[in-house]
Structures are given as structure tokens and as C-alpha cells.
Short mmCIF file of C-alpha atoms in Angstrom, two decimals:
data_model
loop_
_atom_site.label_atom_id
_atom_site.label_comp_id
_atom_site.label_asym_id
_atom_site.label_seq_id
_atom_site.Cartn_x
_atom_site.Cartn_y
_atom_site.Cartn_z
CA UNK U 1 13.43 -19.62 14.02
CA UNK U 2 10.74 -20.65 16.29
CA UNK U 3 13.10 -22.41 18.89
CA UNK U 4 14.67 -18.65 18.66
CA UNK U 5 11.62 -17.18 19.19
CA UNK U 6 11.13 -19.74 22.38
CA UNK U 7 14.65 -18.33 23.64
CA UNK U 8 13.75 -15.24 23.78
CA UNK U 9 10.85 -15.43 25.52
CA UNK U 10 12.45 -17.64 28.58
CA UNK U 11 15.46 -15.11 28.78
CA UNK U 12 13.92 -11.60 26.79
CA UNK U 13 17.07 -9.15 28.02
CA UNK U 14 19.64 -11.65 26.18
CA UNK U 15 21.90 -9.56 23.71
CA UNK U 16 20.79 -11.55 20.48
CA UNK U 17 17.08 -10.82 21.61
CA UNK U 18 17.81 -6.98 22.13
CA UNK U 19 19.25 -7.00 18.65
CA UNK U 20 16.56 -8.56 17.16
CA UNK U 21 14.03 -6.52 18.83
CA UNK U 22 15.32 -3.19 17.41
CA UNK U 23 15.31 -4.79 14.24
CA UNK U 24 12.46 -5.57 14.06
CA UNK U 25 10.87 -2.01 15.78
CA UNK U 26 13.59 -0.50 12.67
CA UNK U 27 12.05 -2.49 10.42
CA UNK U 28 8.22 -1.24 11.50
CA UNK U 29 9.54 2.12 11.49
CA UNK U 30 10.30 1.92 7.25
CA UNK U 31 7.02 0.76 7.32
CA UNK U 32 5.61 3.80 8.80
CA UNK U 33 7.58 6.10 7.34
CA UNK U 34 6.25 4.51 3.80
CA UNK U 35 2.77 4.41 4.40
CA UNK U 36 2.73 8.19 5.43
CA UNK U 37 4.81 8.81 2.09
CA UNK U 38 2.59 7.23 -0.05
CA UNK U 39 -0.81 8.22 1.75
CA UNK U 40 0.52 12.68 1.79
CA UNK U 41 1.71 11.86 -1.82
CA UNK U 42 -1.82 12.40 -2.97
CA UNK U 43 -2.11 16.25 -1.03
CA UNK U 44 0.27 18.02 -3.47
CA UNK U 45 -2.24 16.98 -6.64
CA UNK U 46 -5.33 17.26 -4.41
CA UNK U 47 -4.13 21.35 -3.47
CA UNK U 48 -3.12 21.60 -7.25
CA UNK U 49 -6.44 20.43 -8.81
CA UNK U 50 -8.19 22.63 -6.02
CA UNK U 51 -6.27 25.74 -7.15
CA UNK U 52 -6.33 25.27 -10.95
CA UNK U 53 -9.33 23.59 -12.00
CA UNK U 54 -7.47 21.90 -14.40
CA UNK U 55 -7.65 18.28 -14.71
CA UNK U 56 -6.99 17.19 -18.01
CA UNK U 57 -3.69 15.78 -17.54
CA UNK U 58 -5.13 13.64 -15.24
CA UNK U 59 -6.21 10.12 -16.20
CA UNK U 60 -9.73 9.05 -15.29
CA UNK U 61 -9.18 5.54 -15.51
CA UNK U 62 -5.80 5.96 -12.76
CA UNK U 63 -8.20 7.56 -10.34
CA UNK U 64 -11.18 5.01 -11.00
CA UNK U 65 -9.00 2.12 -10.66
CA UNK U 66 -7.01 3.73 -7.26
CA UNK U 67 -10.10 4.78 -5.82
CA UNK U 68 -11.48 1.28 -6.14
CA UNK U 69 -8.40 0.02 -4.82
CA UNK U 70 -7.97 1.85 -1.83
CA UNK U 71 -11.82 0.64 -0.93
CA UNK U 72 -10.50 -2.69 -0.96
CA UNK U 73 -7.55 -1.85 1.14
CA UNK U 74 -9.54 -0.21 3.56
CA UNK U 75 -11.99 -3.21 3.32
CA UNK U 76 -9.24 -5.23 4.02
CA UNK U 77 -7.30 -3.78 6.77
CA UNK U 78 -11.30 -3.73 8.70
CA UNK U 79 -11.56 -7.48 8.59
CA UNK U 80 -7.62 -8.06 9.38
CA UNK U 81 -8.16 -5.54 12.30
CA UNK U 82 -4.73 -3.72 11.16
CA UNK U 83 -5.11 -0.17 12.49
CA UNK U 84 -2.22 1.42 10.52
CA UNK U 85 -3.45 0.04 7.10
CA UNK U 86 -7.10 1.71 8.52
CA UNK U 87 -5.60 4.92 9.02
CA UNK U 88 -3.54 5.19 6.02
CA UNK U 89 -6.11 4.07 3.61
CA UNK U 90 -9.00 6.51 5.18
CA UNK U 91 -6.70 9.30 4.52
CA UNK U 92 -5.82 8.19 1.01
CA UNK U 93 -9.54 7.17 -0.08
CA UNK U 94 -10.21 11.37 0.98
CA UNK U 95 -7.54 12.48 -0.88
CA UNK U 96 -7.66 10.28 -4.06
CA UNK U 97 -11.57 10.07 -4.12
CA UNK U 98 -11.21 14.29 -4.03
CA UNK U 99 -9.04 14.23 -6.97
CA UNK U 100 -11.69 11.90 -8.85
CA UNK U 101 -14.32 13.84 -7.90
CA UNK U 102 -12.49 17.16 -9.31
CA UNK U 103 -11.61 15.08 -12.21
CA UNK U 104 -15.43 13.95 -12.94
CA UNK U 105 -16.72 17.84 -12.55
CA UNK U 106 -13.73 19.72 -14.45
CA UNK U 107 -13.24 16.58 -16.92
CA UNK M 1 -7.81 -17.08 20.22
CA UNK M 2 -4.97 -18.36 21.47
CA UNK M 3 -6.64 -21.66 22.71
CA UNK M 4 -8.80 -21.75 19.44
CA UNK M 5 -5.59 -22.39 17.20
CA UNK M 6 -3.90 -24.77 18.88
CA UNK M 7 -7.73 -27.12 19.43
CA UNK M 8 -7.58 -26.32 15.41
CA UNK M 9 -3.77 -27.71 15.37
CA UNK M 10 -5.43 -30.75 17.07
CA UNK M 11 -8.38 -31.26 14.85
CA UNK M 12 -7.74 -29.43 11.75
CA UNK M 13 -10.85 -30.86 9.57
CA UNK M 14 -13.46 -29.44 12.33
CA UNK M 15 -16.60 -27.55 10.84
CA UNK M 16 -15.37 -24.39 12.53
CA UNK M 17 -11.65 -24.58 11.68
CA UNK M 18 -12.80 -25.05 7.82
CA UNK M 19 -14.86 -22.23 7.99
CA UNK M 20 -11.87 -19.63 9.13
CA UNK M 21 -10.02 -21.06 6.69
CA UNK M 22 -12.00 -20.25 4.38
CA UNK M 23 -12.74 -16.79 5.86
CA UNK M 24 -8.90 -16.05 6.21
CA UNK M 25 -8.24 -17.15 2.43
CA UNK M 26 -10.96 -14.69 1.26
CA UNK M 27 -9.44 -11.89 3.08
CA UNK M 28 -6.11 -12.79 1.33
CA UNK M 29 -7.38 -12.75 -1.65
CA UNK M 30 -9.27 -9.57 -1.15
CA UNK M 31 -6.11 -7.83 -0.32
CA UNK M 32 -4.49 -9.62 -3.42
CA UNK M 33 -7.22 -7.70 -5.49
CA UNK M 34 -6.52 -4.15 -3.57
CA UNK M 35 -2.82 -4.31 -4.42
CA UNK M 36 -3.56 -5.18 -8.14
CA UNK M 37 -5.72 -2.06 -8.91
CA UNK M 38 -3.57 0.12 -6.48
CA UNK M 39 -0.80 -1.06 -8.89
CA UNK M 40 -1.96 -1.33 -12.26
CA UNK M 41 -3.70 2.10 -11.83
CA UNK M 42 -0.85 3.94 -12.72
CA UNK M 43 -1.20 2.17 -16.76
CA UNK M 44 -3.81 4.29 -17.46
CA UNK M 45 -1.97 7.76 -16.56
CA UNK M 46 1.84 5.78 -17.92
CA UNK M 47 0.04 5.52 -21.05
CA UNK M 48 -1.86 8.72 -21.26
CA UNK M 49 1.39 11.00 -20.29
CA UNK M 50 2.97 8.62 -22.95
CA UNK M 51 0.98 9.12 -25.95
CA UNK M 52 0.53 13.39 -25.05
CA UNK M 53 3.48 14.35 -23.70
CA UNK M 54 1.75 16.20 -21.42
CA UNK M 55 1.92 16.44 -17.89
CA UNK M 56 1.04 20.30 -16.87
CA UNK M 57 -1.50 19.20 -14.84
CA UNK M 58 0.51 16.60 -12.90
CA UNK M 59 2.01 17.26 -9.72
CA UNK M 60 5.86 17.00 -9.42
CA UNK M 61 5.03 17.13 -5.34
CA UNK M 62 2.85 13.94 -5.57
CA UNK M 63 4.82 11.66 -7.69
CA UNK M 64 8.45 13.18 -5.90
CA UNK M 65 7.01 12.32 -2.64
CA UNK M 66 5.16 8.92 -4.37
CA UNK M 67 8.01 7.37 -5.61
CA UNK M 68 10.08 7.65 -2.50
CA UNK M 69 7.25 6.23 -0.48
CA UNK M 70 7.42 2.65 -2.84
CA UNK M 71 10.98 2.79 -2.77
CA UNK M 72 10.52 2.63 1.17
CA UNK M 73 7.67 -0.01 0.75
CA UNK M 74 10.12 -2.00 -1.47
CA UNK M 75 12.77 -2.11 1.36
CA UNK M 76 10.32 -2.63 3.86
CA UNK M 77 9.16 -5.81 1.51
CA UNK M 78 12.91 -6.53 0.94
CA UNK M 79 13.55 -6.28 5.23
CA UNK M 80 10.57 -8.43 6.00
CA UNK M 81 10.80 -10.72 3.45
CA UNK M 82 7.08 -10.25 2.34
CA UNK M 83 7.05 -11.53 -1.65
CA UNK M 84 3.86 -9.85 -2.58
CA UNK M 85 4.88 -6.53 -1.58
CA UNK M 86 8.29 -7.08 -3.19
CA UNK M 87 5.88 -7.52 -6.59
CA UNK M 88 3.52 -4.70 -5.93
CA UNK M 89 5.95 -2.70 -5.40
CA UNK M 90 8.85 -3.68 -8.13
CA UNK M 91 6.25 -2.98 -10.59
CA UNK M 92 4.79 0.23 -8.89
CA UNK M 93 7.81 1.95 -9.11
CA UNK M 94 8.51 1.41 -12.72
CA UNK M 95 5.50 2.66 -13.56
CA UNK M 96 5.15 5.73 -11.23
CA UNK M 97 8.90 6.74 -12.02
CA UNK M 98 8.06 6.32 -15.75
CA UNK M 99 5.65 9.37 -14.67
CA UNK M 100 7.99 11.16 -12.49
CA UNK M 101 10.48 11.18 -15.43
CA UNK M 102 8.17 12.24 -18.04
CA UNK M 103 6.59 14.91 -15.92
CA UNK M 104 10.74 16.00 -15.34
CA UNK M 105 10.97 15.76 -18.91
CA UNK M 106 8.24 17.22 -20.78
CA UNK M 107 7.35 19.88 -17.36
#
């Protein structure tokens, strides 16, 4: 793997490295397509709790828990310095932490 | 950076390599936390849709769009061979789909 890796970088246009270059970009691609999956997930709930008022369906304790979760993601991705995980999470912890906030006032 | 991991590769028991050791394993484990509550979160609501039989106030948008966006994740995992993802994930889905099918189920 790592003599591979050397290969590629002395001759970068060889087939096997063109390959495993869009691979690897595919591969980053699922990855992006995931995070914005799971992150607009949260909008549907978020524009249905806004509308109804009604909450109580909704567990406390899966929005406490989440909420606290998606701190520590976002805490996390700031000391990794990974700007996607940032982005997503900042998103999520507006969405999610709106839904708990409904949740709190509507019970 | 570049030059400060390979003089670490060289002396590896140095005061400063110890103490980004130490820094690096605390942001792993930090991130090991965030995926445990952004998983287990979904118990409480499992449970709560469970035991009610409830779900009016659930939205089939969020947990339609939710459970596609682990399913990605889980491929992504699967693709990259990342084995804490695969975990997250493998149990995310159960428990989120457990939702999506009771909220299919009961409406």
C-alpha cells in the first residue's frame, strides 16, 4: 500500500493511479452525499413541530442525548480541523437544538 | 508538520511527541463519545414509539430521508474500511428503521 502510494506519486497519470484516484474522489462523494442526508433529515420535523405545536410524540431524552452529541461532534471536527464535519454538524446542532427547544416549551 | 512527524519517527519518547499523543488520543476518544450519544439517542424515542404506538407527531420526511443518509454512511464505512463507523452506523440503522417502520405502521 504505501510502496503504491510511492508509485503514484513518481508517475501520477499511470492508469492504476487514475483508477484509484476516482475511487477514492467516488468514495468522498458517498460521504457527502450522507452527511447532507443525515444533517436536512432533521428540517422535515423541525417545519412540522413549527407548524403544529405538537410535540408529544417526540422523546425528550432522543433530543437531549442528540443535541449533546452533535456538540461533541462539532467539538470534535474544531480540534481535527475537518471542515465538512464543521459544516454538517453546525447545521444539525440548529436544527436538532430547535426541535429540543420546541420540545422543552410545548412539552 | 511534515518535518515534525518524521523528528517524532526518530525520537518517539520526546516530551513534545508524548504530549500530541496524548492530545490526538483525547480527540479520538472525544469523537468516540459523540458517535455514542448520536447513536444511542434514538433508544429513548425506539422505546417511547414502542410502548405508545404512537407516532403522529413524528415526521415520515425526517426518518425517510434519515435512514437513507446511514445507509449511505454505512457504505461509505463499508468503502473506506473505517470500523467505527461500520458500528455506529450498523446499530443506527436498526434503531432509526425500527422508527421508520413503526411510524409506517401505526401513521
Amino acid at each position: 500500500m504505501d510502496r503504491f502510494i510511492r508509485s503514484c506519486f513518481a508517475n501520477p497519470s499511470s492508469n492504476r493511479c487514475y483508477k484509484r484516484r476516482m475511487e477514492q474522489l467516488a468514495i468522498k462523494l458517498l460521504g457527502f452525499a450522507a452527511a447532507a442526508c443525515t444533517t436536512l433529515a432533521y428540517a422535515p420535523q423541525f417545519v412540522k413541530v413549527w407548524k403544529t405545536r405538537s410535540t408529544e410524540d417526540i422523546s425528550l431524552g432522543m433530543f437531549l442525548v442528540m443535541v449533546f452529541g452533535i456538540l461533541l461532534w462539532l467539538l470534535y471536527g474544531l480540534l481535527s480541523g475537518d471542515a465538512p464535519l464543521i459544516v454538517a454538524n453546525a447545521i444539525t446542532i440548529v436544527l436538532a437544538g430547535g426541535i429540543l427547544w420546541m420540545k422543552l416549551k410545548y412539552g
